[in-house]
Coordinates of C-alpha atoms and ligand atoms in Angstrom, one line a residue:
X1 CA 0.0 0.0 0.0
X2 CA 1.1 3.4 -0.9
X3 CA 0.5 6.8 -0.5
X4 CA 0.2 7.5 -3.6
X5 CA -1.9 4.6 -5.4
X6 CA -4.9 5.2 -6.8
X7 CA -7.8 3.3 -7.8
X8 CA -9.1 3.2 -11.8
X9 CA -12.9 2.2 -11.7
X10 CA -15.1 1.7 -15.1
X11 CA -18.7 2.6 -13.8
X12 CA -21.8 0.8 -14.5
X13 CA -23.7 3.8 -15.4
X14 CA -26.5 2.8 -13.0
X15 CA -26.7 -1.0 -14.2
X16 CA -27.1 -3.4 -11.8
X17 CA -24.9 -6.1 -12.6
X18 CA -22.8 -6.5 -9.0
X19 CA -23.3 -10.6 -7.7
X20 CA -22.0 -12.8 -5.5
X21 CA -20.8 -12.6 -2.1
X22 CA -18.3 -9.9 0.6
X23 CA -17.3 -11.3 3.4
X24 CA -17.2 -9.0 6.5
X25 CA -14.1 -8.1 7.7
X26 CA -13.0 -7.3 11.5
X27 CA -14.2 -3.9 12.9
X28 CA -11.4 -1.4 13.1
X29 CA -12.7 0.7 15.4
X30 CA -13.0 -2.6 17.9
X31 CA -9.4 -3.9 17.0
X32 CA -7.7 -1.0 17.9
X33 CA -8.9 -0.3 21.7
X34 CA -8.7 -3.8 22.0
X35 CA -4.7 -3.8 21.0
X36 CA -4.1 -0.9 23.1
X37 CA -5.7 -2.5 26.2
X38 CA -3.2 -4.5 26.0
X39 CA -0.9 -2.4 28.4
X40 CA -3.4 -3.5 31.1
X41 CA -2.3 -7.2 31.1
X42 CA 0.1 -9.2 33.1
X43 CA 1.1 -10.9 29.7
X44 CA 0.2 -11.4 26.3
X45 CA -2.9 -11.8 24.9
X46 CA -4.3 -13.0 21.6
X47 CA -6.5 -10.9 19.3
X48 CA -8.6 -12.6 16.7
X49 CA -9.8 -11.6 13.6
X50 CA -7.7 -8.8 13.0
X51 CA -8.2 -6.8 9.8
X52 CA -5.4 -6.2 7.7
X53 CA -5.5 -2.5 7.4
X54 CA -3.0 0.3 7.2
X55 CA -4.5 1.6 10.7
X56 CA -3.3 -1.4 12.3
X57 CA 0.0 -1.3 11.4
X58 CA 0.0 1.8 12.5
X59 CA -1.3 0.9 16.1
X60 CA 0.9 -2.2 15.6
X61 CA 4.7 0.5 14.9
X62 CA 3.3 2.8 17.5
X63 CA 2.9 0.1 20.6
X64 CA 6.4 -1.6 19.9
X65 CA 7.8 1.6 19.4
X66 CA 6.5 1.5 23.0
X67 CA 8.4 -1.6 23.9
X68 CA 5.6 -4.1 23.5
X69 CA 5.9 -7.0 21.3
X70 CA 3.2 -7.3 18.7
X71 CA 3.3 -10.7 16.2
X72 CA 0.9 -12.1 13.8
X73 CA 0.3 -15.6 15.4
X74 CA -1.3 -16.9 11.8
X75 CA -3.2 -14.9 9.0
X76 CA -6.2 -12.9 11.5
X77 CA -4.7 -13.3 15.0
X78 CA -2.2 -11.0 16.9
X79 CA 0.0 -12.1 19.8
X80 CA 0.8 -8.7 21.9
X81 CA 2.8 -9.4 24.9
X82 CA 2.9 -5.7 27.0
X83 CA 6.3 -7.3 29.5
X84 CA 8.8 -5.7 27.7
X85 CA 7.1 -1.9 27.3
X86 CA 9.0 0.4 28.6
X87 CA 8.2 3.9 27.3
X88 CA 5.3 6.4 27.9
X89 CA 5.8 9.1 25.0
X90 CA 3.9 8.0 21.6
X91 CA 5.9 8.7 18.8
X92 CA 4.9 11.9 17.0
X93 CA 5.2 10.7 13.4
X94 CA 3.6 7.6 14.0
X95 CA 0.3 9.0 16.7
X96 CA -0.1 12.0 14.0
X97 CA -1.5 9.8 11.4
X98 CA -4.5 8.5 13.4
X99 CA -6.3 9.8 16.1
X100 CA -7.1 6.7 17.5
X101 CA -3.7 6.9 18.5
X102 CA -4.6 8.6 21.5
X103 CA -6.6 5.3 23.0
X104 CA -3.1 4.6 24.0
X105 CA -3.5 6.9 26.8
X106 CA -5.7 6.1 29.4
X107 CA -3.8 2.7 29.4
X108 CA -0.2 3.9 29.7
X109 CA -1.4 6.7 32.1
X110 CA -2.5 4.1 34.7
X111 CA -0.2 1.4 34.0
X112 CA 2.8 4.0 34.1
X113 CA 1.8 7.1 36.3
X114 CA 2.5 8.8 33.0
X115 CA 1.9 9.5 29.6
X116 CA 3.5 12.0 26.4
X117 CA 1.4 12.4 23.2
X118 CA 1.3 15.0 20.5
X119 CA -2.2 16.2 19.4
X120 CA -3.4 13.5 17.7
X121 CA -4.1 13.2 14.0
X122 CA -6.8 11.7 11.6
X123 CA -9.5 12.5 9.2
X124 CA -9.8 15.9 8.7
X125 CA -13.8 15.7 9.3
X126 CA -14.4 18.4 12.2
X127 CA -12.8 20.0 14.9
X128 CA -12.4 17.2 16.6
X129 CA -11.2 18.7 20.5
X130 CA -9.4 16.5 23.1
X131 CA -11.2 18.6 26.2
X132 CA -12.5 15.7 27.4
X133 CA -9.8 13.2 27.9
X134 CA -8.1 16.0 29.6
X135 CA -11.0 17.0 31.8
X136 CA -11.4 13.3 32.6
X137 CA -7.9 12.6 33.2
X138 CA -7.5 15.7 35.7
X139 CA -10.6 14.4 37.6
X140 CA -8.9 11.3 38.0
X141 CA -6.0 13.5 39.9
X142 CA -3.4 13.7 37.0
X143 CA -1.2 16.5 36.1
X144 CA -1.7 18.1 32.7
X145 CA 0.9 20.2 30.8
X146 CA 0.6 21.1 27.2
X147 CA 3.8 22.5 25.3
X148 CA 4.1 22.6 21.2
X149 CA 1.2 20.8 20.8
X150 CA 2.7 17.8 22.8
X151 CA 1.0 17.0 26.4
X152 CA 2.6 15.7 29.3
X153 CA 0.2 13.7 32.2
X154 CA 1.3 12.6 35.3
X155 CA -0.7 10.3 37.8
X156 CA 0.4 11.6 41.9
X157 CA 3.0 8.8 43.1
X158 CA 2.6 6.8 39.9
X159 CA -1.3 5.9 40.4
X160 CA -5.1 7.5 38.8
X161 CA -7.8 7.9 41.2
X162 CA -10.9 6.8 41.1
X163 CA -13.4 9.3 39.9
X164 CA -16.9 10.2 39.2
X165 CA -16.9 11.6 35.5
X166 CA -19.5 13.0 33.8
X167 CA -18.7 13.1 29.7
X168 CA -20.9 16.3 28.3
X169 CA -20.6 14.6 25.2
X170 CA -21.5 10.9 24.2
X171 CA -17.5 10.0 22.7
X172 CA -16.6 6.3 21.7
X173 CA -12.8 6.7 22.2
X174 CA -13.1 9.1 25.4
X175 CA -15.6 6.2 26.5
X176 CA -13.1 3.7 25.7
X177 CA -10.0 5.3 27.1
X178 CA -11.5 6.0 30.3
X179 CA -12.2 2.2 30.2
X180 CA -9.4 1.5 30.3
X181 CA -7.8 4.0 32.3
X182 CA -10.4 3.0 35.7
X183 CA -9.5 -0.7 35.2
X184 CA -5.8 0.1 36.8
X185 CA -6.8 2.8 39.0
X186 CA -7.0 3.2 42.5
X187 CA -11.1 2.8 44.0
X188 CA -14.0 3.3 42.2
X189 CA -14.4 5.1 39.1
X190 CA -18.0 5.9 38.0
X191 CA -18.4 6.9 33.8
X192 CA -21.4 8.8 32.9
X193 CA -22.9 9.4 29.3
X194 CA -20.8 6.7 28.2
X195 CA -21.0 5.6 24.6
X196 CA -23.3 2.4 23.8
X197 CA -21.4 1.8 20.3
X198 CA -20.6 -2.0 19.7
X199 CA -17.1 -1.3 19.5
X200 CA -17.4 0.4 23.1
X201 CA -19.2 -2.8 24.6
X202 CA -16.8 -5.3 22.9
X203 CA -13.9 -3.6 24.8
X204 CA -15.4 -3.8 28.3
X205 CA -16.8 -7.2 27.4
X206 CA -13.6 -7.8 26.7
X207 CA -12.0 -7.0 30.0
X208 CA -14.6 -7.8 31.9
X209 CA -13.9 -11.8 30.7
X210 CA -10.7 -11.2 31.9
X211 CA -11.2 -10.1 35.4
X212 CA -12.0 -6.4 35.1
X213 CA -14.2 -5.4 37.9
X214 CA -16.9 -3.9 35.7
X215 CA -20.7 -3.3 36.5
X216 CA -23.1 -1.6 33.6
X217 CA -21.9 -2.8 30.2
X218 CA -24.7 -2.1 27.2
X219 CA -26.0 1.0 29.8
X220 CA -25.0 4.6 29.7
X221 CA -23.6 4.6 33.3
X222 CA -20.5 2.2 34.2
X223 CA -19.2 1.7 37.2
X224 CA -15.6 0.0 37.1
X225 CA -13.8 -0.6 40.7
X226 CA -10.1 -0.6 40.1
X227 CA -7.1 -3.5 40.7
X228 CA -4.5 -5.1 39.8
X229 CA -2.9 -5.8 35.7
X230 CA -5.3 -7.9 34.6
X231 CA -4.2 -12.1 34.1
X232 CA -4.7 -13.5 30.9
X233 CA -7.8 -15.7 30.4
X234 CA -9.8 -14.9 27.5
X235 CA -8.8 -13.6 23.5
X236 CA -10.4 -11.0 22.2
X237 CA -12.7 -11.8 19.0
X238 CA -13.2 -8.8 16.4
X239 CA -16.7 -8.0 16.0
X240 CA -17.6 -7.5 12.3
X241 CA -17.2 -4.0 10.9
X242 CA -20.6 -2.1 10.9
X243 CA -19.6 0.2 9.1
X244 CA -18.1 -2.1 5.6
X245 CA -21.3 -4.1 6.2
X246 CA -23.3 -0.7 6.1
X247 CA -21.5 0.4 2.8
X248 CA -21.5 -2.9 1.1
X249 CA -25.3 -2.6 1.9
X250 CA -25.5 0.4 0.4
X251 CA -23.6 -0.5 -2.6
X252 CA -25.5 -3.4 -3.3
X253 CA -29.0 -1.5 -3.1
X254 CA -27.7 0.4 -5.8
X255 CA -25.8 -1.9 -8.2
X256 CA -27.0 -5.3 -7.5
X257 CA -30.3 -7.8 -7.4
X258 CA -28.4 -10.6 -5.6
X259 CA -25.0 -9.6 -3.1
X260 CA -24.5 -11.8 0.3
X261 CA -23.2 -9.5 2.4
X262 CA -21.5 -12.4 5.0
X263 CA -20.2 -12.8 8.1
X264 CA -22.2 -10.0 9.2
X265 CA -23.9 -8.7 12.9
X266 CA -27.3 -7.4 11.1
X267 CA -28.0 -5.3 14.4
X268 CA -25.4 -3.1 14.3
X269 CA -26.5 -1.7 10.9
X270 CA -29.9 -1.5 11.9
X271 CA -31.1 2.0 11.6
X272 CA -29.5 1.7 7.9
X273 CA -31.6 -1.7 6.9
X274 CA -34.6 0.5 8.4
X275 CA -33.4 3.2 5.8
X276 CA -32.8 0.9 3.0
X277 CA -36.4 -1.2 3.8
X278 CA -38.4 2.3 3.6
X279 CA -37.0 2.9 0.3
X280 CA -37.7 0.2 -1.1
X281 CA -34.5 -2.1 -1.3
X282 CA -35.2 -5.7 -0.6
X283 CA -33.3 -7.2 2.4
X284 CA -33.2 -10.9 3.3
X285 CA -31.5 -11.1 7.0
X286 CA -29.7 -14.2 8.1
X287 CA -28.4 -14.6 11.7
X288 CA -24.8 -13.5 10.3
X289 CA -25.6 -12.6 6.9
X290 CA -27.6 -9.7 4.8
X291 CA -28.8 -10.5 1.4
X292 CA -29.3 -7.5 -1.1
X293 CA -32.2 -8.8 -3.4
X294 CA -33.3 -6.1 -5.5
X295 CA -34.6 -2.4 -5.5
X296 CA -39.0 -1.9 -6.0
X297 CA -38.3 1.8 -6.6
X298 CA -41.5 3.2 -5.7
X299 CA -43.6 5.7 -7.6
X300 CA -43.8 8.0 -5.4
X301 CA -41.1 9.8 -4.1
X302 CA -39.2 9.6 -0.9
X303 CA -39.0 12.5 1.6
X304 CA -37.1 11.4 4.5
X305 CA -34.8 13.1 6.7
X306 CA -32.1 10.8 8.1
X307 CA -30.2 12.9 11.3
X308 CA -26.6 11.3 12.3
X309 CA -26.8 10.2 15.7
X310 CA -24.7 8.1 18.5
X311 CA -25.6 4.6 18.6
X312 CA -28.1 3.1 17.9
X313 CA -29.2 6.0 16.1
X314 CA -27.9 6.7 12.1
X315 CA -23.8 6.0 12.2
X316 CA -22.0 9.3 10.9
X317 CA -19.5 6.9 9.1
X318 CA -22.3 5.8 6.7
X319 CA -23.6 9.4 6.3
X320 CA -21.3 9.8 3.0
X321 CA -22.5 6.9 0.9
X322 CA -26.4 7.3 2.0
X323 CA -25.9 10.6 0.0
X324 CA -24.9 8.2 -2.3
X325 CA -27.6 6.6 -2.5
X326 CA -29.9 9.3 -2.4
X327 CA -28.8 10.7 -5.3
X328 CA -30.3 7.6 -7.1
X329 CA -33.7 7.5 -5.2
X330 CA -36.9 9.4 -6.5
X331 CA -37.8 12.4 -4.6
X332 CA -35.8 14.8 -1.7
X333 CA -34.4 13.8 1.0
X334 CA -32.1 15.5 4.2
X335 CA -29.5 14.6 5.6
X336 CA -28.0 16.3 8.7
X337 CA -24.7 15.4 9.8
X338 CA -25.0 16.2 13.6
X339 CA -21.6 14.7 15.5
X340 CA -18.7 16.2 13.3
X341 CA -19.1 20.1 11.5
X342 CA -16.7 19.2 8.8
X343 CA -18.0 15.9 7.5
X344 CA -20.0 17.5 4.6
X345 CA -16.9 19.0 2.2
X346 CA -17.0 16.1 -0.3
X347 CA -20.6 16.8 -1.4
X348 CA -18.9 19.7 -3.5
X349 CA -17.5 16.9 -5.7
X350 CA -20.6 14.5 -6.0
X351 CA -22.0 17.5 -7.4
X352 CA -19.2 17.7 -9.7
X353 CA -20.3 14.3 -10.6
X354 CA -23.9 15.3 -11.5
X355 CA -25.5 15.1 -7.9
X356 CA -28.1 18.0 -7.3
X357 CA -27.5 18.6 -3.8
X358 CA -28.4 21.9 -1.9
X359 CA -26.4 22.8 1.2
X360 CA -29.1 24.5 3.8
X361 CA -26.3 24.6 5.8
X362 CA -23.0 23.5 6.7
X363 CA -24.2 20.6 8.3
X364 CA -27.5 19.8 6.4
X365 CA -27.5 18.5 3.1
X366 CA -31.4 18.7 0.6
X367 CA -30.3 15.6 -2.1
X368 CA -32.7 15.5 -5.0
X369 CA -32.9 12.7 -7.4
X370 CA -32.9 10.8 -9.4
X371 CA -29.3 12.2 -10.7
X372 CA -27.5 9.7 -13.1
X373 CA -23.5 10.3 -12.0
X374 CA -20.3 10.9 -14.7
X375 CA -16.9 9.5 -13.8
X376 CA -13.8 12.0 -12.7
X377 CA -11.5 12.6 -11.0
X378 CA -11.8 12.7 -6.9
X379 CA -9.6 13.2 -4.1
X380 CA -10.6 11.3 -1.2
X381 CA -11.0 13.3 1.9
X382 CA -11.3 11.0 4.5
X383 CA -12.0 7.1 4.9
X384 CA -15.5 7.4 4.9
X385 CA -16.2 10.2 2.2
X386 CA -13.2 8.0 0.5
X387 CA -15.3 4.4 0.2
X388 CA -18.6 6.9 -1.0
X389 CA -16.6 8.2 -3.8
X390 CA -15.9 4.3 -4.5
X391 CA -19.4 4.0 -4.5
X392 CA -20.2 6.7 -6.6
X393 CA -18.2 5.7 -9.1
X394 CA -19.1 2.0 -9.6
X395 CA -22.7 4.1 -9.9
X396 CA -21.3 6.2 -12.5
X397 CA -21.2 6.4 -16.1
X398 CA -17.7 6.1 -17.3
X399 CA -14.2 5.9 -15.6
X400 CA -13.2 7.2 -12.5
X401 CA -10.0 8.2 -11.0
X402 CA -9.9 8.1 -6.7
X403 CA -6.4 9.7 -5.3
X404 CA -5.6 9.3 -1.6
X405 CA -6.3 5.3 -1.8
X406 CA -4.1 5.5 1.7
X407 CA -6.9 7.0 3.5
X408 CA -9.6 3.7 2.2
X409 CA -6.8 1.6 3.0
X410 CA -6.6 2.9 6.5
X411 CA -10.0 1.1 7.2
X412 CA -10.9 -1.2 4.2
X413 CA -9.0 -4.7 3.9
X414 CA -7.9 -4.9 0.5
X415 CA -10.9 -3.5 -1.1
X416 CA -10.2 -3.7 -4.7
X417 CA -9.9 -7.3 -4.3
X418 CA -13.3 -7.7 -2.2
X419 CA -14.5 -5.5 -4.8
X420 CA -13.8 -7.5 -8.3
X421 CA -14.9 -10.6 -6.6
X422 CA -18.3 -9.6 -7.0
X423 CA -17.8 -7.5 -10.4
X424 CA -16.7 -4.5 -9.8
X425 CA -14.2 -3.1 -12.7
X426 CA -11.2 -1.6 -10.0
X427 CA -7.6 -1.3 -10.7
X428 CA -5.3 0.1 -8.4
X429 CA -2.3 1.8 -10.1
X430 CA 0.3 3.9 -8.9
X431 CA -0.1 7.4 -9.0
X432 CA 1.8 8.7 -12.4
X433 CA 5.0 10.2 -11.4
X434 CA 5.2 8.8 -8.1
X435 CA 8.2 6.7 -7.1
Ligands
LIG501 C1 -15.0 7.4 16.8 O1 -14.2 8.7 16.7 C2 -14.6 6.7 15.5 N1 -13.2 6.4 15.6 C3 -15.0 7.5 14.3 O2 -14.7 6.8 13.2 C4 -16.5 7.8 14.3 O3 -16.8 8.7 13.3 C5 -16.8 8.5 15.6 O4 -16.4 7.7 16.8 C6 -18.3 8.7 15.8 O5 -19.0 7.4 15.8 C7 -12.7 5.4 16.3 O6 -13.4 4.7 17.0 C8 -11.2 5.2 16.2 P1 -16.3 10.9 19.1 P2 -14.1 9.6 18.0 O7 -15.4 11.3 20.2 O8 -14.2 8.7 19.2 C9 -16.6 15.4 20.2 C10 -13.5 6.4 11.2 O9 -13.6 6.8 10.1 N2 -15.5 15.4 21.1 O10 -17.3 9.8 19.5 O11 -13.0 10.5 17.8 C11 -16.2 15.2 18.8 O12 -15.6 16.4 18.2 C12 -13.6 7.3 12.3 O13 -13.3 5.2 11.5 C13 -15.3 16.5 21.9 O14 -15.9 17.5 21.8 O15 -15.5 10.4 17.9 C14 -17.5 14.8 18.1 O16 -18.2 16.0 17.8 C15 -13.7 8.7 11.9 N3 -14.2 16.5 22.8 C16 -18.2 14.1 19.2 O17 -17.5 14.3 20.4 C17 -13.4 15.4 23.0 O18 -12.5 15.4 23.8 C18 -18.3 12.6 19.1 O19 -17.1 12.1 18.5 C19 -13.7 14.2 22.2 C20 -14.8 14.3 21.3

């Protein structure tokens, strides 16, 4: 994988001649609070199906960079053995290319009394403040200094206090991170407001197999009494990726009578199959499969208004390609991006494409349709707006050209591959002039 591939994609110019069957990788967003929980063990544990996405190796550099020992045990599974750690300050090059870089410290913080790391870095989608892991960090009695954009956190004699936190904001890694941090601290720590996404409830699943005193988990408030480094017991199994399952969905409402989305958890995506279902698009649901069977594109137009939400409400990472979509449905629909201000830019370049889309504001979007699309050129902007631009142009009418393929490989195993396997005309090529 390279910076500076890109993909080539012939569209189908609305046809819908995708078939056959995607298999569901694991969920990013799971896998890498899961690796960085790591640091709360005694000794090594065993991850299972581990995607194999540029985001991992990421986490993967960044933790032995720490010390830690991270090995692929066969094809899916990771052996991570924390013993040998021995630093606390998260490499700047590394942490600055994803922000989930900064799950790293609520573990290290109460493992180590202490904990350096730069402002983290990621898709450019929003603000996207830290506030709230400092505010939570301070309540549990650290020390906070900031200096060129690098921050500095120490615990009092080497230990986190219990606390009672209140998070103003619903936030899956602020959720997870102080997870994490109250397993190794001293008392009781009490988490309001906490996130209720699956990747949130795998993690403390997760540790709460594995001896983590943890009272709550699938509610909002958790209360999580502190000990010891945990000991070994269970491996930690990668829940399917809501959010490929969600997309492949999407892409097979749109370009296919007959895709098996596989190895699937059909409730995670389940305000998008309530989406798709109103509009129209035939779902068959298996126990770990969804089966795209067609589109009855109904004569009279839809009007919905689809509002990003946390969980279990509309994810924000399938916001991009149900634009997507709704530029091939009958009628008007809105779409109001509600958890991050920025996440909105790429709609200047669907439009480019032939979408007629009216901005209302910066964070509502008025789609109208039915708008065929024309191939060009696109710059992906972030993972998610990356993998609708996919999507867009397998929709399209002639050839496409996506740029910043580093940013779909960042959450997408090998997605040309996944791709052709069901029909899909992709090549990836190195950028022209590139090394
Ligand atoms: C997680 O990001 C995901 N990343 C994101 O996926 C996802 O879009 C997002 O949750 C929402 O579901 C990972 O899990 C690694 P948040 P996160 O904190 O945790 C505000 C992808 O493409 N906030 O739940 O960073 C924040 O600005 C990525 O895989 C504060 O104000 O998102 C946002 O408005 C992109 N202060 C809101 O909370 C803080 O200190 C919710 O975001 C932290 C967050």
């Amino acid at each position: 994988m390279d910076m500076k591939d890109e993909f080539l994609i012939q569209g189908l110019a609305g046809k819908r001649l995708l078939k056959g069957e995607i298999p569901i990788r694991g969920s990013k967003n799971a896998v890498l609070p899961a690796m960085a929980s790591s640091f709360l063990f005694s000794g090594p544990i065993l991850l299972h199906n581990v995607p194999h996405i540029e985001d991992v190796l990421r986490m993967s550099e960044l933790m032995s960079s720490l010390g830690a020992k991270v090995s692929a045990k066969n094809d899916r599974t990771l052996l991570i053995s924390p013993e040998s750690a021995h630093a606390h300050i998260l490499d700047t090059a590394i942490a600055k290319r994803f922000r989930a870089s900064i799950l790293l410290s609520g573990p290290l913080l109460s493992r180590f009394g202490k904990v350096v790391f730069p402002y983290p870095g990621g898709c450019v989608i929003g603000k996207r403040p830290i506030d709230l892991f400092l505010q939570g960090f301070k309540k549990m009695g650290a020390r906070v200094l900031e200096r060129d954009e690098h921050f500095t956190l120490f615990a009092p004699k080497g230990k986190l206090s219990g606390a009672d936190i209140f998070f103003k904001i619903q936030s899956v890694t602020v959720s997870e991170t102080f997870i994490m941090a109250a397993v190794l601290a001293r008392g009781v720590t009490v988490l309001r407001n906490v996130a209720l996404e699956p990747e949130v409830t795998a993690l403390a699943q997760f540790l709460l197999s594995n001896g983590a005193r943890i009272e709550g988990i699938g509610t909002t408030t958790l209360k999580i009494t502190g000990g010891a480094p945990l000991s070994p017991k269970h491996s930690y199994d990668t829940i399917p990726d809501r959010i490929e399952t969600g997309s492949f969905l999407l892409l097979g409402a749109l370009s296919s009578d007959n895709l098996l989305i596989s190895d699937c958890k059909p409730d995670h995506v389940r305000a998008l199959i309530d989406v798709l279902r109103e509009s129209g698009v035939i779902i068959k649901e298996g126990k770990d499969t969804l089966h795209v069977r067609g589109w009855k594109k109904a004569n009279t137009p839809l009007s919905l208004q689809i509002k990003t939400h946390e969980y279990p409400g509309f994810p924000t990472d399938l916001q991009a390609p149900l634009v997507v979509f709704f530029t091939q449905c009958k009628g008007e629909n809105l779409v109001f991006e509600t958890i991050f201000e920025g996440r909105l830019s790429y709609i200047e370049d669907l439009k480019r494409m032939g979408a007629d889309i009216v901005m209302w504001d910066t964070q509502r979007a008025l789609i109208k349709g039915v708008t065929p699309l024309k191939g060009r050129e696109l710059d992906g902007p972030d993972i998610r707006a990356g993998l609708a631009f996919l999507i867009a142009a397998i929709v399209a009418r002639g050839s496409s050209i996506i740029n910043n393929v580093y940013y779909i490989d960042r959450g997408y195993e090998r997605i040309e591959e996944r791709l052709s396997a069901v029909g899909v005309s992709i090549e990836r090529r190195k950028k022209a002039g590139s090394a």
